[in-house]
Amino acid sequence: MMDSMPLREVVNGYQADCRSHSGETHRSSNQDEDMSTSLQPSQPASASSYPPDNQPSTCLAPITDITPNNGCVKGGTKVLVIGGWYMKGHDYTVMFGERRVPARLIQVGVLSVIVPPASMNGVVPVRVLCNGQVVSSSSEFTYNEEQDEMTTVALRQCMVDRLHIVVHAFGAMEKLQWVASIDEDSVLSLLQNLAGRRLSLPTLLSAHPTLPSRTILHIAAALDYHRVIEHVLAWRFECFLFF
């Protein structure tokens, strides 16, 4: 889970003393045009383009999180792939099994992608490519049967449960009066109101087996609350908060 990882690793997807997916040490995005010459020409994706996961390589960055990591077989789910991606102006794509789809670098370390449809449910490998070359180790995405109304209700209840924990951590229980209305505008309004408060019980935001494990970011992604996703990503980056 992302909650307990240091921000520096969550954003970059690798340790400060490791090498990036380009084979160069990590540099700011305004240098990425100089780095583009180190990338090989694009090649079609094939089974031979995937190096074995157990093969040592300093060029493959790990995928630290896929949010959400499951979706319905019809595709169309917006997914965030988090890892060591930072080179603006380059062509990122993501492979879901044998299907490649375009990805967009929305901020340092975060790719946004729309999941392609699948012929059946099950687990497929996920890899990131930059300019046609594999730059990540393998992760997994699970295709499920089509999401129904009950699943949406369950996700909204998860959001309510997680918001209770976050609000408790900020000592702002009076902000939960609106909780019966759990639409995107209400969630965004609550989080914006919490932004100016001090965190009074930070331990509540740490991973614990008796507390809900999915973060607001995970649940917002599953519900397609795009504005909540953007707000949480910015807040986490600025305040080193993980919820």
Coordinates of C-alpha atoms in Angstrom, one line a residue:
M1 CA 0.0 0.0 0.0
M2 CA 1.1 3.5 -0.6
D3 CA 0.0 4.7 2.8
S4 CA 3.1 3.7 4.7
M5 CA 5.7 4.4 2.0
P6 CA 7.9 7.6 2.2
L7 CA 6.7 10.3 -0.2
R8 CA 10.0 10.3 -2.0
E9 CA 9.7 6.6 -3.0
V10 CA 6.0 7.0 -3.8
V11 CA 6.6 9.8 -6.3
N12 CA 9.8 8.4 -7.9
G13 CA 9.2 4.7 -7.6
Y14 CA 12.8 4.0 -6.6
Q15 CA 15.3 4.8 -3.9
A16 CA 17.3 8.0 -4.1
D17 CA 20.5 6.1 -4.9
C18 CA 19.0 3.8 -7.5
R19 CA 18.8 4.4 -11.3
S20 CA 15.8 5.6 -13.1
H21 CA 13.9 3.7 -15.9
S22 CA 16.0 5.6 -18.5
G23 CA 19.2 4.2 -17.2
E24 CA 20.3 7.7 -16.0
T25 CA 20.3 9.1 -12.5
H26 CA 17.1 11.0 -11.7
R27 CA 17.1 14.5 -13.1
S28 CA 14.4 17.2 -13.2
S29 CA 11.9 17.3 -16.0
N30 CA 13.4 20.3 -17.7
Q31 CA 16.4 18.2 -18.6
D32 CA 14.4 15.4 -20.2
E33 CA 14.8 16.5 -23.7
D34 CA 18.6 15.9 -23.3
M35 CA 17.8 12.5 -22.0
S36 CA 15.7 11.5 -25.0
T37 CA 18.7 10.5 -27.1
S38 CA 19.5 7.7 -24.6
L39 CA 16.2 6.0 -25.5
Q40 CA 16.1 3.5 -28.4
P41 CA 13.7 3.8 -31.3
S42 CA 10.2 2.5 -30.8
Q43 CA 9.6 -1.2 -31.4
P44 CA 6.3 -3.1 -31.5
A45 CA 5.4 -4.8 -28.2
S46 CA 5.8 -8.5 -28.2
A47 CA 6.5 -11.3 -25.8
S48 CA 10.2 -11.1 -26.6
S49 CA 10.3 -7.4 -25.5
Y50 CA 9.5 -8.4 -21.9
P51 CA 12.7 -9.2 -20.0
P52 CA 12.3 -11.8 -17.2
D53 CA 11.4 -10.3 -13.8
N54 CA 14.3 -12.2 -12.2
Q55 CA 16.8 -10.8 -14.6
P56 CA 18.9 -8.1 -12.9
S57 CA 18.4 -4.7 -14.5
T58 CA 19.0 -1.2 -13.3
C59 CA 16.8 0.2 -16.1
L60 CA 13.4 -1.1 -14.9
A61 CA 11.5 1.0 -12.4
P62 CA 9.0 -0.8 -10.2
I63 CA 5.3 0.0 -10.4
T64 CA 4.6 1.0 -6.8
D65 CA 0.9 1.2 -7.1
I66 CA -2.0 0.8 -9.5
T67 CA -5.1 2.7 -8.4
P68 CA -7.6 1.0 -8.6
N69 CA -6.0 -2.3 -9.3
N70 CA -9.2 -3.9 -10.6
G71 CA -12.0 -3.1 -13.0
C72 CA -14.8 -4.6 -15.1
V73 CA -14.1 -6.5 -18.3
K74 CA -15.7 -4.0 -20.5
G75 CA -12.8 -1.6 -19.8
G76 CA -13.1 2.2 -19.5
T77 CA -11.9 2.5 -15.9
K78 CA -9.5 5.4 -15.3
V79 CA -6.4 4.0 -13.6
L80 CA -3.4 5.8 -12.0
V81 CA -0.1 3.9 -12.5
I82 CA 2.4 5.2 -9.9
G83 CA 6.2 4.7 -10.2
G84 CA 9.4 6.2 -11.6
W85 CA 7.9 8.2 -14.5
Y86 CA 9.0 11.8 -14.9
M87 CA 10.1 12.6 -18.4
K88 CA 7.7 15.0 -20.0
G89 CA 7.3 15.1 -23.7
H90 CA 7.8 11.3 -24.2
D91 CA 5.4 8.7 -25.4
Y92 CA 4.1 6.6 -22.5
T93 CA 2.0 3.5 -23.0
V94 CA 0.8 0.8 -20.7
M95 CA 0.4 -2.9 -21.5
F96 CA -2.6 -4.7 -19.9
G97 CA -1.8 -8.3 -20.9
E98 CA -1.4 -8.1 -24.7
R99 CA -3.2 -4.8 -25.1
R100 CA -1.4 -1.6 -25.2
V101 CA -3.1 1.7 -24.5
P102 CA -1.8 5.3 -24.4
A103 CA -1.0 6.9 -21.0
R104 CA -0.6 10.5 -19.9
L105 CA 1.9 11.8 -17.4
I106 CA -0.3 14.0 -15.2
Q107 CA 2.4 14.8 -12.6
V108 CA 5.8 13.4 -11.6
G109 CA 5.5 9.7 -10.9
V110 CA 1.8 9.4 -11.9
L111 CA 0.5 8.1 -15.2
S112 CA -3.2 8.3 -16.1
V113 CA -4.6 5.6 -18.4
I114 CA -8.0 4.2 -19.5
V115 CA -8.1 0.4 -19.0
P116 CA -8.8 -1.5 -22.3
P117 CA -11.6 -4.1 -22.5
A118 CA -10.8 -7.8 -21.9
S119 CA -12.3 -11.0 -23.3
M120 CA -12.7 -12.5 -19.9
N121 CA -12.2 -11.8 -16.2
G122 CA -8.9 -12.6 -14.4
V123 CA -5.5 -11.2 -13.6
V124 CA -3.3 -9.8 -16.4
P125 CA 0.3 -8.4 -16.2
V126 CA 0.8 -4.7 -16.4
R127 CA 4.0 -3.0 -17.7
V128 CA 4.9 0.6 -18.6
L129 CA 6.6 1.5 -21.9
C130 CA 8.3 4.8 -22.8
N131 CA 8.9 5.4 -26.5
G132 CA 8.0 1.8 -27.2
Q133 CA 10.5 0.4 -24.7
V134 CA 9.6 -1.5 -21.5
V135 CA 10.7 0.7 -18.6
S136 CA 8.9 -1.0 -15.6
S137 CA 8.9 -4.4 -13.9
S138 CA 5.6 -6.3 -14.0
S139 CA 2.6 -5.6 -11.8
E140 CA -1.0 -7.0 -11.9
F141 CA -4.5 -5.8 -12.8
T142 CA -7.6 -7.8 -12.1
Y143 CA -10.6 -7.8 -14.5
N144 CA -13.9 -8.5 -12.8
E145 CA -17.5 -8.9 -14.1
E146 CA -19.3 -5.7 -14.9
Q147 CA -19.7 -3.4 -11.8
D148 CA -23.2 -3.2 -10.6
E149 CA -25.1 -0.8 -8.4
M150 CA -24.4 -2.8 -5.3
T151 CA -20.6 -2.4 -5.9
T152 CA -21.0 1.3 -6.2
V153 CA -23.0 1.4 -2.9
A154 CA -20.2 -0.6 -1.2
L155 CA -17.5 1.7 -2.5
R156 CA -19.4 4.8 -1.2
Q157 CA -19.7 3.1 2.2
C158 CA -15.9 2.5 2.1
M159 CA -15.5 6.2 1.4
V160 CA -17.6 7.1 4.4
D161 CA -15.6 4.8 6.7
R162 CA -12.3 6.2 5.5
L163 CA -13.5 9.8 5.8
H164 CA -14.5 9.1 9.4
I165 CA -10.9 8.1 10.2
V166 CA -9.4 11.1 8.4
V167 CA -11.7 13.5 10.1
H168 CA -11.0 12.0 13.5
A169 CA -7.2 12.3 12.7
F170 CA -7.8 16.1 12.2
G171 CA -10.1 16.5 15.2
A172 CA -12.9 17.8 13.0
M173 CA -15.9 15.5 13.6
E174 CA -18.3 18.4 13.2
K175 CA -17.5 18.3 9.4
L176 CA -19.2 14.9 9.0
Q177 CA -22.8 16.4 9.2
W178 CA -23.2 16.0 5.5
V179 CA -22.0 12.4 5.3
A180 CA -25.3 11.0 4.1
S181 CA -24.6 12.7 0.8
I182 CA -21.4 11.1 -0.4
D183 CA -21.2 12.5 -3.9
E184 CA -17.9 13.9 -5.4
D185 CA -18.7 17.6 -4.5
S186 CA -19.3 16.7 -0.9
V187 CA -16.1 14.7 -0.5
L188 CA -14.1 17.4 -2.2
S189 CA -15.6 20.1 0.0
L190 CA -14.7 18.2 3.1
L191 CA -11.1 17.6 2.1
Q192 CA -10.7 21.3 1.2
N193 CA -12.0 22.3 4.6
L194 CA -9.5 20.0 6.3
A195 CA -6.6 21.4 4.4
G196 CA -6.0 24.3 6.8
R197 CA -6.2 22.1 10.0
R198 CA -3.4 20.6 12.0
L199 CA -3.2 16.8 12.2
S200 CA -3.9 15.9 15.8
L201 CA -3.9 12.1 15.7
P202 CA -1.5 11.1 12.9
T203 CA -1.4 7.4 14.0
L204 CA -4.9 7.0 12.8
L205 CA -3.6 7.4 9.2
S206 CA -1.1 4.6 9.6
A207 CA -1.9 1.1 8.3
H208 CA -3.7 -1.1 10.9
P209 CA -5.3 -4.5 10.5
T210 CA -8.6 -3.4 12.2
L211 CA -9.0 -0.2 10.1
P212 CA -10.1 0.2 6.4
S213 CA -7.1 -0.6 4.2
R214 CA -8.1 1.3 1.1
T215 CA -7.2 5.0 1.0
I216 CA -9.3 7.9 -0.1
L217 CA -7.2 7.9 -3.3
H218 CA -8.0 4.3 -4.0
I219 CA -11.7 4.7 -3.4
A220 CA -11.9 7.9 -5.4
A221 CA -10.3 6.3 -8.3
A222 CA -12.7 3.4 -8.2
L223 CA -15.7 5.8 -8.1
D224 CA -14.2 8.0 -10.9
Y225 CA -14.0 11.0 -8.6
H226 CA -11.4 12.8 -10.7
R227 CA -11.4 16.1 -8.9
V228 CA -11.0 14.3 -5.6
I229 CA -8.0 12.4 -7.0
E230 CA -6.3 15.6 -8.2
H231 CA -6.8 17.3 -4.8
V232 CA -5.6 14.3 -2.8
L233 CA -2.5 13.9 -5.0
A234 CA -1.6 17.6 -4.5
W235 CA -2.3 17.5 -0.8
R236 CA -0.2 14.4 -0.2
F237 CA 2.7 15.9 -2.1
E238 CA 2.6 19.2 -0.2
C239 CA 1.9 17.9 3.3
F240 CA 3.4 14.4 3.3
L241 CA 0.0 13.0 4.3
F242 CA -1.0 9.5 3.3
F243 CA -4.7 8.7 3.5

